[in-house]
Every structure is written in structure tokens, then in C-alpha cells.
């Protein structure tokens, strides 16, 4: 075998490896996850990492949905249980319970916060025109957390507004 | 190839600040210095001028050029070095610093003062060489009320327009003798073109102003063909009631150019002043603060001061555009030792990974020695990195020679400043925050501590007062002492004042240190007269607050007639804290060691229940309220009974409380991490840290916990005594 044939056999990066993979799209991408039976999505660019559940350190006198803080490679990251914050389903902690750590810059303040969800599901591509306004009806989740709805097959994914999620209400004394 | 010069601007700024500091120090030393002193000042000014020119800061380079010219004349011996010129140069240094700070913060600077000093410099340069020959003219010279430059008479006959500079400092009762400055100025205006600048530095606080007195002084410029005699004639009637200085400046062309280039501010009580603008501003601020003080309670007074000062200083001082990220100059030796340590760490790491490649139990001893080495490396590395943040305290001490020089001039007291231990190293953050409290204490020492010369002589003390600054390490903390050989604190006066203010009972007996601690109470001042330097009683409490915010302590020792020593204890660094780990339920908390008085096993017979279910523990003479952490923080705990439990007695702001904990764990140094970054401030918690096992532990904020406990006690107890009080502490 001569050197030329070796060179010819080396795949050029980007030529073959991306075939059949759908992450090159024109629209936005969302990481979807499960809260009880419902599907939710957040902007994938905000996702720092996905961790397994670990018992955090309690923050004194904090609301019950703030589970505490954990050490993420030397950074102190608060953990919020989205199921409790939105009153969806049971706040149980098992093998599939994960923490989605989101980082977002809001008014020049960058915050990293972990959110407890039942399970992560998929990555969703959605064009601007596929995102529908949420109907203004009751429901447990306050309107300002919701960015819009996307129809995926027969199901609906609720896209969440990450900036709104990141804002922390001051403790009540 | 073009080079982007802007990347060197920070270096230029930093070097300029160093140059300015050198200029200032050498100027103070100039009177008894040799030719090398003036040379070094000249060189510093020259580099600043050159740098500023290169980077296109024309304001700075033009101004510095004037300074440099003046220095050049002094250096060549063409000009005598006079105290008044040194003062002018010192103010010029302030101006350059102001400009460079403005460049650093990317804001515009206040032009008025700089133009004024620039004008003074030009004028000094213009008359300079003649004056050097014919003797000096010092406007501060009070012996003769009317001082006129002699050589000017020689040129009197010429019809050329001449610019005169007239300093007019009337005595307070000028108006009562029937004279009005305005009429004088109008009369001058008949002679030629008049420009007026008013100075309000002597203006007392609003409550002390007598409407029939004159507190202002003026500097007038007059461009005229009139002779000197004609000008003096205008002042004929007030000659005996004012200090008048008449100086010929330059020929009319130059003068007119000056007038056009530097518009004068019309006479009014504005903050245009020959004093550093800062001082004038402080004076105004304190005046307003005083008015507020009368209306509001003492407790809120401090807040008012800060609010008012923020408001009043706004128009005159450019607000900082952005927070300063700051930079540190680090010695090469420190970096070298760091590199060595990292090298050792890499060696240890490769040894350990080698060991891990084919590990069996026979190598366990090697592993443990390797881990030992790793521990050693990490420890040394940590210490070394910490040392990078450390700066010698001379950075904080450097400002004091100038301060003492200025205050000494202002108060007329001769003062010698002695500094010791300038090489003692301190964390940069601590250094930045200790500057203001130290300045305040030094001002206090000079204004209240050191007596006037005649009193000193009468008490067999040397005429010259001494203020000594001393810094040294003691254990894990740094001690800064401010010592003066003045009159000391009048113990009785402090006590009487405290009784008058209702802070202590008239019959109570206090130790000396307890009495001296009273001066840190808000609104406390025993000074008989308030000056613009100090004495308003807002200050010492702020000093104490600032030092406590740094985790430090302050204490005062004083002997009447001999002197006062203020001792400040500061932690070496803010990033690391010595803590006591305690367990409450499943949680580990860290109590800062500095707040802990003692930890003890509760003895049942020392427990008392008062006012409902409040639990007090008798600790010698003190009754310490017992506060269970689990209740305060609303968490689960193993031990909920006070009896036989463990109590950690902590103290903050003079209040002791006993924290009920499940267990005492190790004492260790912890690295403080902020909760604010990703969350928010939590009451009762000052931060968090990461423990050896990777878990997060909260650091307790003892003053905050005391506030919390007080608040819940107030909320729950007055309304319903039958209801479950928040802090009864025990399950019966």
C-alpha cells in the first residue's frame, strides 16, 4: 500500500461524518425534558451541562422549590426543582431524575442555575414560525415563564423563557 | 507597520501614578533635599509629559510642560526654591493625578481647578526670574498688609496695558466699616478689564454664618494702563481691614490671551478654590450634613451624610464610569517561586500516574508518600498564590506624608510623621479598604490629639508633635498602630458626653477601654470646636464599621497628657477564613473563628428562662441568649434540647449570643465563595465554601444572625405570649 492510497482513504472532516445528522438547521434548537407527563424545552445554547441528581446543601429559609446549592467544579450553583416551582407532578428523586444546568446572561449578570427535571428527552428543531403563542388560560405556570408552544407530532412542547427562569424572587421574611 | 499604542496606555497610566507618587514624596523632601531630589522630580515630570504626548493626552502634556519648565528653572538654579512654589507644585501634582485618573476611568475631568493652577503656573513663570533676583513675595506673609512687588515700579511709566493680579482677603468685619467689596470691584472695573475669582474656603457652616460678615476672599485680575498707585487708591479705605497683594503679571497681550483662554468664574460662593477641590467639597458636604443632623435622629445621620455627599459631589467630581478591575505588579521572585512549585507539582503528578499504571498492594507505601508530597505541594502553591495578592503596606502609608504636610500647614502645628514596618504585606483588597479609615484616624490624631505648640511647651513636651504609623504581623493577622504623643483622650469628658447622650448610666463604672470604646458610638464627638478637618462625630463609627466589614477589630489606648494609640487588627486576607465547622442535623456550617468567644457544654443549672420562653445561659456575669441554629434556619436538627447540648458563644457588635449546635467538628481554613454570583444574598449567611469531600458548606454571618433573632423576637413575642415564641430554644 503506498502513501497516496492511505491519504485518499482518510475521510475529510465534515464530508462524511455529518451525514444523516440533523443538527445543521436554520431554526433554533431546544433541549426538551419531562416534567411529569408534560414536555418542556429550553434554548439549547443556554445549557451548561446535564448532571445526575445529588443532595444539595440547604439554603436557610429559602422557598421549598429551592433545593439548595451544589459544587460544580468550584462554582456554587443553586438548584431549583422545576416540578415544585411549577407544581407539576411529584417531586421524587430517582435514577432518571436529572439536573439541567443553565447559564444565561441577563442585564450583564451571568447566572448559572441547575433545574431538577424528571428526565431529559430530545433535541428539538423549531423554526420561528413553528413557535405558537400559548393560550392565555389558567394553568400552573405563570405566563411570563412561557416563550411559546411547538407541535411535535401529536404532542405539544412548551418552550420556557430561560431569562425569566433565572430571576430569583427575594426571600420573604 | 503600525503599532496599536492603546495597548500600552494602562502601563503609561500605572507608571504615571508611580511618577506622581515619587514627585509628591520628593517635593515634600525638597526643602532639605539636595540637587538629586529636584532632578528626580524633574525626570518624573518629564516622563509623564513625554508619555502623555505619545498617547495624545494633550491636556496632560501641556500642563506638565508648565510644571517641567518651572522645575527646570529651579534645577538650573535660576530660581530659588520657595515654599510657595513647592505648594504650587504639589497642587500641580494633584491636578495631573486628577487628569490621569479621569483618563483611566474614561470620564471628563473638572477643568476649572486645572485651569486655575495652570494660570498660577504661567504667572509664576512669567514673574519668576525677576522675583528670584529681587527677593520673594509671599502672599501668606502677614507682617505687612500691603505687599507690592518692587521691580514693577520701575516699569510704571510705560503706557502699555499691564495685567495685575490682586489678591484681596478682607477681614470678616469689612462690611461693618461701611465698605462693600462690590463697590471696590466696580471702581476697579473703571480702570480696566476685571476678572474675579471668589474663594469660599473660610465659609462656616450655615448655622454659624453671620449675615453681616464677609467670609469670602477674592483674586482679581486687572488689565489696565493705570499705574500701581491708582490701583492702590481704590483700596485706600480698606487697606487696614484686609490683606492685599498686588502683583504685575505680564504684558497685556499675554494677559488678554490668558483671559480669553481661561474664562474666569464670576464671584459667587461656588466651589472654585485654591484649596484642593476635594477639601472644599468635603466642607460643603459636611455643612449640609450638619443641617440634616439637626432634623434627623443620630442613627440615621450617617446614611444622610453618604446620601448628601453623593448628591453634592456629583456635579463637581466625575462619577466613576466603571468598576476598576485593577492590576497588580508582582515581583519576579514571587513568580519564579510559583513556577518552581508548579514544576514540583508536575513531577509529583507524573510520579503518581506512573504508580497508577500498574498498581498493586506492594506499592501502597509509595502511594501514601506520593500523596503526602502532593499535599505539601498544594499547600505551598496556595501560600505562594496568596502572596501574589499581597502588597507591602507602604502603598497605604504613602499618602500620609502629604496629608500630614497639608494638615500641619492648615492647623499650624508642627508635626513629624514616623512610619515603621512599611514592608509588612497585606492583601490588596484589604489595603484598598483600609486607606480611608486610616486617613480618618491620622486626621483625628493631628486635629484633636496633638496640642498646639504653646500647650506642648508648657507641658514639657517637644514643640514638634509626633504621629507614628506602625504595621506588623501578629499571629495570623496584621496589626496597624496609629500613635500620637498628643493630649490623649479625656476619659471624664467622654464619660460625661456618653451620659449626656444616654448611652451609659451615670452611676455605671466602666473600665478605661470600655470608656474609650464609646468614641466609636455614632454621633459621638467631644471636640469643643468643630473644624473642617474633623470633630463632627460622624466618622469614628464609620471607621469601626469599615474595619469590622473587613473582619478586623479596633481598639483605643490612651493616657491623658501622654498620647493615644489606636490599634487595628486585620485578617491577612479576605479570601480565606479560619473557621470552626459545626454540625446541625445533616448540614455542616462554618462559624468564623474570630467571632467565637468560647464553645462549651451546657450546664443545666446555668439555664434560665425569662420573659415567656426566652432561654438565657449564664456565662460568668453575662446572660447570653441561646439561639438554636435549626430554628433560625428552619431545618431539622438532632439535638433540640438545651440541656447538655453544645453551645458556641459568639460575639458581634458587642452582643453575645449562644448558638446551639449538634456537634463540633474540625477547625480549618476555608476559601470563601460568594452566593451572590449565581443566587442572592442570604440573611444570616456570609458565603459558602467547598469542603474536602466536595460538598458545599455555608459560612455563618454572626451579626446577620443576631439581627434575624432580634427581629423574630420582636415579631412574635409582643403580640401573643401564649403563641409559640420563635426562640424559646427548648422543648419542655
PDB file of C-alpha atoms in Angstrom, chain A residues 103-112 163 166, chain B residues 676-679:
ATOM      1  CA  UNK A 103     -26.314  29.656  32.120  1.00  0.00           C
ATOM      2  CA  UNK A 104     -27.762  32.873  30.844  1.00  0.00           C
ATOM      3  CA  UNK A 105     -26.738  36.490  30.790  1.00  0.00           C
ATOM      4  CA  UNK A 106     -29.420  38.839  31.945  1.00  0.00           C
ATOM      5  CA  UNK A 107     -28.706  42.544  32.272  1.00  0.00           C
ATOM      6  CA  UNK A 108     -24.929  41.940  32.370  1.00  0.00           C
ATOM      7  CA  UNK A 109     -25.273  39.416  35.173  1.00  0.00           C
ATOM      8  CA  UNK A 110     -24.418  35.887  34.207  1.00  0.00           C
ATOM      9  CA  UNK A 111     -26.088  33.311  36.345  1.00  0.00           C
ATOM     10  CA  UNK A 112     -25.701  29.569  36.422  1.00  0.00           C
ATOM     11  CA  UNK A 163     -34.229  34.543  31.443  1.00  0.00           C
ATOM     12  CA  UNK A 166     -33.162  32.645  36.101  1.00  0.00           C
TER      13      UNK A 166
ATOM     14  CA  UNK B 676     -24.333  36.234  45.113  1.00  0.00           C
ATOM     15  CA  UNK B 677     -22.796  35.151  41.845  1.00  0.00           C
ATOM     16  CA  UNK B 678     -25.492  32.689  40.945  1.00  0.00           C
ATOM     17  CA  UNK B 679     -28.014  33.259  43.669  1.00  0.00           C
TER      18      UNK B 679
END
